[in-house]
Amino acid sequence: MSGQGQFSNSPRGEDKDVEAGTSSFTEYEEDSPFDITSTKNAPVERLRRWRQAALVLNASRRFRYTLDLKREEDKKRMLRKMRAHAQAIRAAHLFKAAASRVNGITSSPPSPVGGDFGIGQEQIVSISRDQNIGALQELGGVKGLSGLLKTNLEKGIHGDDDDISKRKSAFGSNTYPQKKGRSFWRFVWEASQDLTLIILIVAAAASLGLGIKTEGIEKGWYDGISIAFAVLLVIVVTATSDYRQSLQFQNLNEEKRNIRLEVTRGGRRVEISIYDIVVGDIIPLNIGDQVPADGVLVAGHSLAVDESSMTGESKIVQKNSTKNPFLMSGCKVADGHGTMLVTGVGVNTEWGLLMASVSEDNGGETPLQVRLNGVATFIGIVGLTVAGVVLFVLVVRYFTGHTEDAYGAPQFVGGQTKFDHVLDDLVEIITVAVTIVVVAVPEGLPLAVTLTLAYSMRKMMADKALVRRLSACETMGSATTICSDKTGTLTLNEMTVVECYTGLQKMDSPDSSSKLPPTFTSILVEGVAHNTTGSVFRSESGEIQVSGSPTERAILNWAIKLGMNFDAVRSESSAVQFFPFNSEQKRGGVAVKSPDSSVHVHWKGAAEIVLGSCTHYMDENESLVDMSSDKMAELKDAINDMAARSLRCVAIAFRNFEADKIPTDEDQLSRWVLPEDDLVLLAIVGIKDPCRPGVKNSVLLCQQAGVKVRMVTGDNIQTAKAIALECGILASDSDASEPNLIEGKVFRSYSEDERDRICEEISVMGRSSPNDKLLLVQSLKRKGHVVAVTGDGTNDAPALHEADIGLSMGIQGTEVAKEKSDIIILDDNFESVVKVVRWGRSVYANIQKFIQFQLTVNVAALVINVVAAISSGDVPLTAVQLLWVNLIMDTLGALALATEPPTDHLMDRDPVGRREPLITNIMWRNLFVQAMYQVTVLLVLNFRGISILQLDHKPNAERVKNTVIFNAFVICQIFNEFNARKPDEFNIFQGVLRNHLFVGIICITIVLQVVIVEFLGTFASTTKLDWEMWLISIGIGSISWPLAVIGKCIPVPETPVSQYFRINRWRRNSSG
C-alpha cells in the first residue's frame, strides 16, 4: 500500500471519526463467542456460548439486562402447561355435554348472582372459559347475553363514570396483578455479590481485628473501617444507579403494554386504553387487531382468528356468531372483520392469568453489550495478570526484607517480626492486589450500554419513538438504508377527495351530486356505506364524526357530501358476504342484499386494478354501456394524470348478482368467493394526501449521513414517483426509470440473482405487495446492508421481522405489525424515524467515549502501581483511594458520558459498520497520549516528588507526596472527562452546559475529592494540602486539555490497529 491516503491530519475526517471507524474488521476472530453482529433471532446456543466465555465477577449484575435463558425455558414450559390445561377443560366439558345428551340431562351454568346485572361474574366466566355454546344459547344467544349485561349491540354501553364503575365492581377490570419490581435493597444485595468486593470486606474484617489487637482500639480500627466504608460506598452508589435504570425500564414496559383501541360507547367510537375495557363493551375487530379481552362474536364477515398464542397450534380458526362465537384474549385477527361483546376481562381470562404469572422480559442483550463483555473479559484477564504480578512482587520483597516501614527499617526481619504483624502486613498486600483487580476488571463496562439505552429510550419517547427491543436502538445507528412506506409516513395522512371521474364524465366539483342520476347515486352510496370498515356517527346536535382509516374517512366524507345517510343505507340493506381489503389483491368487496331481494356486489380498490375488471359503465340515462377501448384508454389517462399530481386513485364498481346463487348454508357462505369480473364502473376518485412539511429536509439529512431512503408503497407507480420527487427521494425526472423506479410485479418476476443485482439501485417501488417488500429486504441484507423497514399492516409482519430494524406505525399500525416490530413510531412521521437514527448513533458514540475514558484510567492506574510495586515495594495509591477512583471511572463516569444527547455532528458521517472495531485508531491515539502523560508525571512524582515538591525538611513528607499523587491523578480524570466528550473535535466544551447530569457529576466529584483529601485523611490515607499543592495538582490535571489538542493533530493510520493483529495471526496460522 502506498503512503498516500493512509494518514489523516483532520480530527474530523468524513469516515474516520471515532464513532465511525473505517474497517469491516472487528477486535475478535470470526469464531469468537463475542462476535455477534445481531442478537435478533439469534440461536440460544450462540447466546449461551458468549456467557460462558465472559470473565465475570458479579454474574447477577452483569447479566441483569440480558436474556434470561433459563427463565425463557420456564416461560415456554408454563405456557405449554396453561394451553394443556385450557384444552383439558374444554375436552372435559365436551365429554360431559355429550354424556348429558345421551342420558337426556341438560346441564346449566352456575345460577346468576343478584346485583346490577342479570348475570354474575362466575356464570359468565364459566361460559367463556368452557366455550359452552349450549349455555350461551340457553341465555338467548348473544342478543340475550347483551340484554343481561345491559348492552346495546349497536350503540354499546352508556359509558358514563357510574356505568363503568358498576361494571368493574361486578366483573373486574382489564388488569392483572403484576410482579413487583425489585426493591432498592435487592439491588444493594446484587451489587454486594461482586467477588472482589467480598474479598475486600473479608480483608477489611481481618485488618480491623488485627489492627485492634496490635495497635489498640483507638487507632487499630482505622484501616479496616476505611476499606469497609469505601466498599459500602461503592455498593450503594452502584445500587442506586442500577435501581434508577430499573425504574426507567419498568416505565417503558408499561408503555409497551398499554395498547390503544376503539370501542363503541353511547353510539360512537371512542379510543381508550386496553386497561379501561369493561365487560359489556362492544369492540370492532379488523385484520391485525389483538383480541383485547374474552368475548363472543356479535357479527362478522369472514372473521378468522389466529389462536396459536393460547392453543399452541398454528391454525387459523374461522369464527361465526352461531357455531363458534367465542373469542380468546391475546389472539390475533388473521382475516375479515366483525364486532365482539366483551364477557371476561383481566384475570378472568386465560391470557390475563398467563400474563400475571409471567414477568416482563427485558428484551435480551444487544450486540454492543456482547462485544463489550468481550472487551471487559480481555481487559479483566490483563488486570488479573497484573494484580498477580504485583501480589507476587510485594510478597517476595516483603519476606526478603526489601520492604521498609515509615522509618526506613525493614518491615520483616526473620525470627523477630511477630506473627500478628506479618499477618497484618500480608492482609494489606492482598488488599492492594485485590483492589487493583477491582479497578482493572471493568465490570460496569457492559452495563454502560444499558445505562445509555435506558437514557436514550426515555428521551426517544419524547421524540415519538417507543423502543420494544433494546438491540434495535443501537442497530439503528448502523442502518445503511430505510425502506419507508409513503402514506402517513412521508405524507400527512390527511386525505381528501379532490377529483372524481364517473363513467359519464369528470365532475366539475367532486362532491356535487346535482348532475348524477338518482339510481347511480343510490348504488354508489350503498357501495360506500357497506364496503368499509369505517363508521359515521351523527350526534343529536347534528355533528358528524367519521372514523376509520384515512382513505376510508376521505371516501365516507365525500359520500356524505353526495347525500349519503350512513345509518339509513346500512339499515335498508344487509351485507351478505365481505371480502376485506387485502394489500396483495389491492381491493376489497361486499355483497349487499336490498329489501327487494336484489343483490349488488360492490368492489373498491386500486384504480387500474378495479378498472381492469370493468366491462361496463353507467350513462346519464342509467343504462349500462359497454366499456369501449377508447373509453378504457380515456379513463387510464385520467388515472395517470391524477397519479402524476400525487393523488391516490381509488375506483368504485359494482355488479348485479342472482340472489338464488348465493349459498344459504353458513359454512358454504363463509367459503363463497365474491365474483370480481364483469363489473360496472361507478367512479374513480383522486385523493390528495400532502407531503409532510420538513420531510424533504429529513430525507436530505439521511442521504448526507450515508443512509439511502427508499419508498416502498402499494400506490400507483405514477403517484409514488410524484411523491418521491416532492420528498427528494428522486432528484429529478431523469432518475425516474428502471431500476431506480420499479413496480412490485416487475421486481418479483426477477430471479434471486437479478434482484440482488438491482436492489441497491432501487429508490421507489410502486404497486408493491408486502411480499415484494420482504424480497427487497432480503436482497439488501444479502448485499451487506443494515436494513430498517417501516410497516403498518398485518401483511408487513414478515418484512418487519426479517429486517434488522422493524419500525411499525403507532397510529395506523395493526397490533400484529407492532408485535413484530422493534420500534414503534408513535406519530407515524418520517422525521421521527430520522431522530431514531440519530439516537442509535448516539448510543454507539457515547459507549466509545466511556471506553476511552475508562481505559485511560485503567492503563494509568495499573502502570503506576505495578512500576512502583516492582521498584520500591510500595504502591502510591492505597486500597481506599483506588476504590474511589473506581467509583469515578465506573459508575459516575458512565452516568456522565453515557447520557450525552445526540448532536448534528453524528449525521455528518457514514453509518457505523457492524464489524467495525469498538476502539478506533483515534481512540487509541487519545488514550495513549493521556495515559502516557499521567503515568510519566505521577511516576516522576512518586520517585522524585519529595525533592520536586520541596518537602525534604517537612514532617510527614512521604504522606504529602502520596496525597499529591492521588489528588493529581483524580483531577487528571476530571479534566480528561471533558476530553472524552469529544474524541474527534477540538471544541470539547460545545454543548456541555446543556448536559446537566455531566456538569452535576463533575461538581459532585470535585466536592467529594476535596472532602476526602481535607477531612477524611485518617480513612483515605491522605493529609491536608496547602493551596500551593492544590494548585500543583490542578496544574498537572489541566495540562491534559492542551495535550488533547496537540494529540488530535497527530495523524492516525486508516487501517485499524486490530487488523494488524489479525493479519499477523493469519500469517502465523498460515505458516503453521
PDB file of N, CA and C in Angstrom, residues 495-497 510-511 528 532 535-536 544-547 549-564 566:
ATOM      1  N   MET A 495     -56.386  12.869   4.254  1.00  0.00           N
ATOM      2  CA  MET A 495     -56.831  12.622   2.888  1.00  0.00           C
ATOM      3  C   MET A 495     -58.169  13.302   2.602  1.00  0.00           C
ATOM      4  N   THR A 496     -58.261  13.837   1.386  1.00  0.00           N
ATOM      5  CA  THR A 496     -59.477  14.493   0.920  1.00  0.00           C
ATOM      6  C   THR A 496     -59.686  14.149  -0.547  1.00  0.00           C
ATOM      7  N   VAL A 497     -60.926  13.823  -0.919  1.00  0.00           N
ATOM      8  CA  VAL A 497     -61.256  13.591  -2.323  1.00  0.00           C
ATOM      9  C   VAL A 497     -61.282  14.949  -3.026  1.00  0.00           C
ATOM     10  N   PRO A 510     -66.105  17.573  -7.173  1.00  0.00           N
ATOM     11  CA  PRO A 510     -66.165  16.136  -6.829  1.00  0.00           C
ATOM     12  C   PRO A 510     -67.267  15.791  -5.832  1.00  0.00           C
ATOM     13  N   ASP A 511     -67.750  16.761  -5.055  1.00  0.00           N
ATOM     14  CA  ASP A 511     -68.770  16.448  -4.048  1.00  0.00           C
ATOM     15  C   ASP A 511     -70.134  17.042  -4.393  1.00  0.00           C
ATOM     16  N   VAL A 528     -70.431   2.549  -0.915  1.00  0.00           N
ATOM     17  CA  VAL A 528     -69.534   3.233   0.016  1.00  0.00           C
ATOM     18  C   VAL A 528     -69.901   2.908   1.461  1.00  0.00           C
ATOM     19  N   THR A 532     -66.884  -0.811   3.708  1.00  0.00           N
ATOM     20  CA  THR A 532     -65.985  -0.004   4.525  1.00  0.00           C
ATOM     21  C   THR A 532     -65.831  -0.633   5.904  1.00  0.00           C
ATOM     22  N   SER A 535     -66.930   4.039  10.121  1.00  0.00           N
ATOM     23  CA  SER A 535     -68.303   4.273  10.583  1.00  0.00           C
ATOM     24  C   SER A 535     -68.567   5.772  10.635  1.00  0.00           C
ATOM     25  N   VAL A 536     -69.853   6.114  10.662  1.00  0.00           N
ATOM     26  CA  VAL A 536     -70.270   7.520  10.738  1.00  0.00           C
ATOM     27  C   VAL A 536     -71.211   7.666  11.926  1.00  0.00           C
ATOM     28  N   ILE A 544     -71.252  15.508  12.772  1.00  0.00           N
ATOM     29  CA  ILE A 544     -70.903  14.225  12.159  1.00  0.00           C
ATOM     30  C   ILE A 544     -69.463  13.860  12.519  1.00  0.00           C
ATOM     31  N   GLN A 545     -69.302  12.625  12.993  1.00  0.00           N
ATOM     32  CA  GLN A 545     -67.966  12.119  13.334  1.00  0.00           C
ATOM     33  C   GLN A 545     -67.703  10.874  12.506  1.00  0.00           C
ATOM     34  N   VAL A 546     -66.641  10.909  11.698  1.00  0.00           N
ATOM     35  CA  VAL A 546     -66.300   9.785  10.817  1.00  0.00           C
ATOM     36  C   VAL A 546     -65.054   9.098  11.354  1.00  0.00           C
ATOM     37  N   SER A 547     -65.091   7.777  11.450  1.00  0.00           N
ATOM     38  CA  SER A 547     -63.925   7.023  11.930  1.00  0.00           C
ATOM     39  C   SER A 547     -63.506   6.004  10.881  1.00  0.00           C
ATOM     40  N   SER A 549     -59.841   4.244   8.657  1.00  0.00           N
ATOM     41  CA  SER A 549     -58.530   4.614   8.122  1.00  0.00           C
ATOM     42  C   SER A 549     -58.663   5.931   7.360  1.00  0.00           C
ATOM     43  N   PRO A 550     -57.558   6.645   7.132  1.00  0.00           N
ATOM     44  CA  PRO A 550     -57.641   7.932   6.420  1.00  0.00           C
ATOM     45  C   PRO A 550     -58.312   7.821   5.052  1.00  0.00           C
ATOM     46  N   THR A 551     -58.000   6.752   4.303  1.00  0.00           N
ATOM     47  CA  THR A 551     -58.632   6.583   2.986  1.00  0.00           C
ATOM     48  C   THR A 551     -60.133   6.379   3.144  1.00  0.00           C
ATOM     49  N   GLU A 552     -60.526   5.536   4.115  1.00  0.00           N
ATOM     50  CA  GLU A 552     -61.949   5.288   4.372  1.00  0.00           C
ATOM     51  C   GLU A 552     -62.656   6.582   4.773  1.00  0.00           C
ATOM     52  N   ARG A 553     -62.016   7.359   5.638  1.00  0.00           N
ATOM     53  CA  ARG A 553     -62.635   8.609   6.092  1.00  0.00           C
ATOM     54  C   ARG A 553     -62.831   9.582   4.927  1.00  0.00           C
ATOM     55  N   ALA A 554     -61.828   9.643   4.051  1.00  0.00           N
ATOM     56  CA  ALA A 554     -61.931  10.558   2.904  1.00  0.00           C
ATOM     57  C   ALA A 554     -63.113  10.182   2.018  1.00  0.00           C
ATOM     58  N   ILE A 555     -63.273   8.893   1.718  1.00  0.00           N
ATOM     59  CA  ILE A 555     -64.355   8.445   0.832  1.00  0.00           C
ATOM     60  C   ILE A 555     -65.712   8.578   1.527  1.00  0.00           C
ATOM     61  N   LEU A 556     -65.782   8.280   2.828  1.00  0.00           N
ATOM     62  CA  LEU A 556     -67.043   8.435   3.563  1.00  0.00           C
ATOM     63  C   LEU A 556     -67.475   9.906   3.610  1.00  0.00           C
ATOM     64  N   ASN A 557     -66.537  10.786   3.867  1.00  0.00           N
ATOM     65  CA  ASN A 557     -66.847  12.225   3.889  1.00  0.00           C
ATOM     66  C   ASN A 557     -67.341  12.698   2.529  1.00  0.00           C
ATOM     67  N   TRP A 558     -66.711  12.192   1.466  1.00  0.00           N
ATOM     68  CA  TRP A 558     -67.131  12.544   0.103  1.00  0.00           C
ATOM     69  C   TRP A 558     -68.558  12.058  -0.160  1.00  0.00           C
ATOM     70  N   ALA A 559     -68.856  10.814   0.252  1.00  0.00           N
ATOM     71  CA  ALA A 559     -70.199  10.266   0.031  1.00  0.00           C
ATOM     72  C   ALA A 559     -71.247  11.016   0.848  1.00  0.00           C
ATOM     73  N   ILE A 560     -70.871  11.466   2.059  1.00  0.00           N
ATOM     74  CA  ILE A 560     -71.811  12.268   2.873  1.00  0.00           C
ATOM     75  C   ILE A 560     -72.186  13.553   2.138  1.00  0.00           C
ATOM     76  N   LYS A 561     -71.199  14.175   1.484  1.00  0.00           N
ATOM     77  CA  LYS A 561     -71.468  15.401   0.721  1.00  0.00           C
ATOM     78  C   LYS A 561     -72.349  15.111  -0.500  1.00  0.00           C
ATOM     79  N   LEU A 562     -72.288  13.853  -0.981  1.00  0.00           N
ATOM     80  CA  LEU A 562     -73.171  13.463  -2.087  1.00  0.00           C
ATOM     81  C   LEU A 562     -74.580  13.142  -1.599  1.00  0.00           C
ATOM     82  N   GLY A 563     -74.795  13.176  -0.271  1.00  0.00           N
ATOM     83  CA  GLY A 563     -76.132  12.944   0.282  1.00  0.00           C
ATOM     84  C   GLY A 563     -76.303  11.617   0.986  1.00  0.00           C
ATOM     85  N   MET A 564     -75.219  10.898   1.294  1.00  0.00           N
ATOM     86  CA  MET A 564     -75.337   9.592   1.937  1.00  0.00           C
ATOM     87  C   MET A 564     -75.757   9.731   3.399  1.00  0.00           C
ATOM     88  N   PHE A 566     -75.565   7.392   6.270  1.00  0.00           N
ATOM     89  CA  PHE A 566     -74.855   6.144   6.544  1.00  0.00           C
ATOM     90  C   PHE A 566     -75.746   5.117   7.257  1.00  0.00           C
TER      91      PHE A 566
END
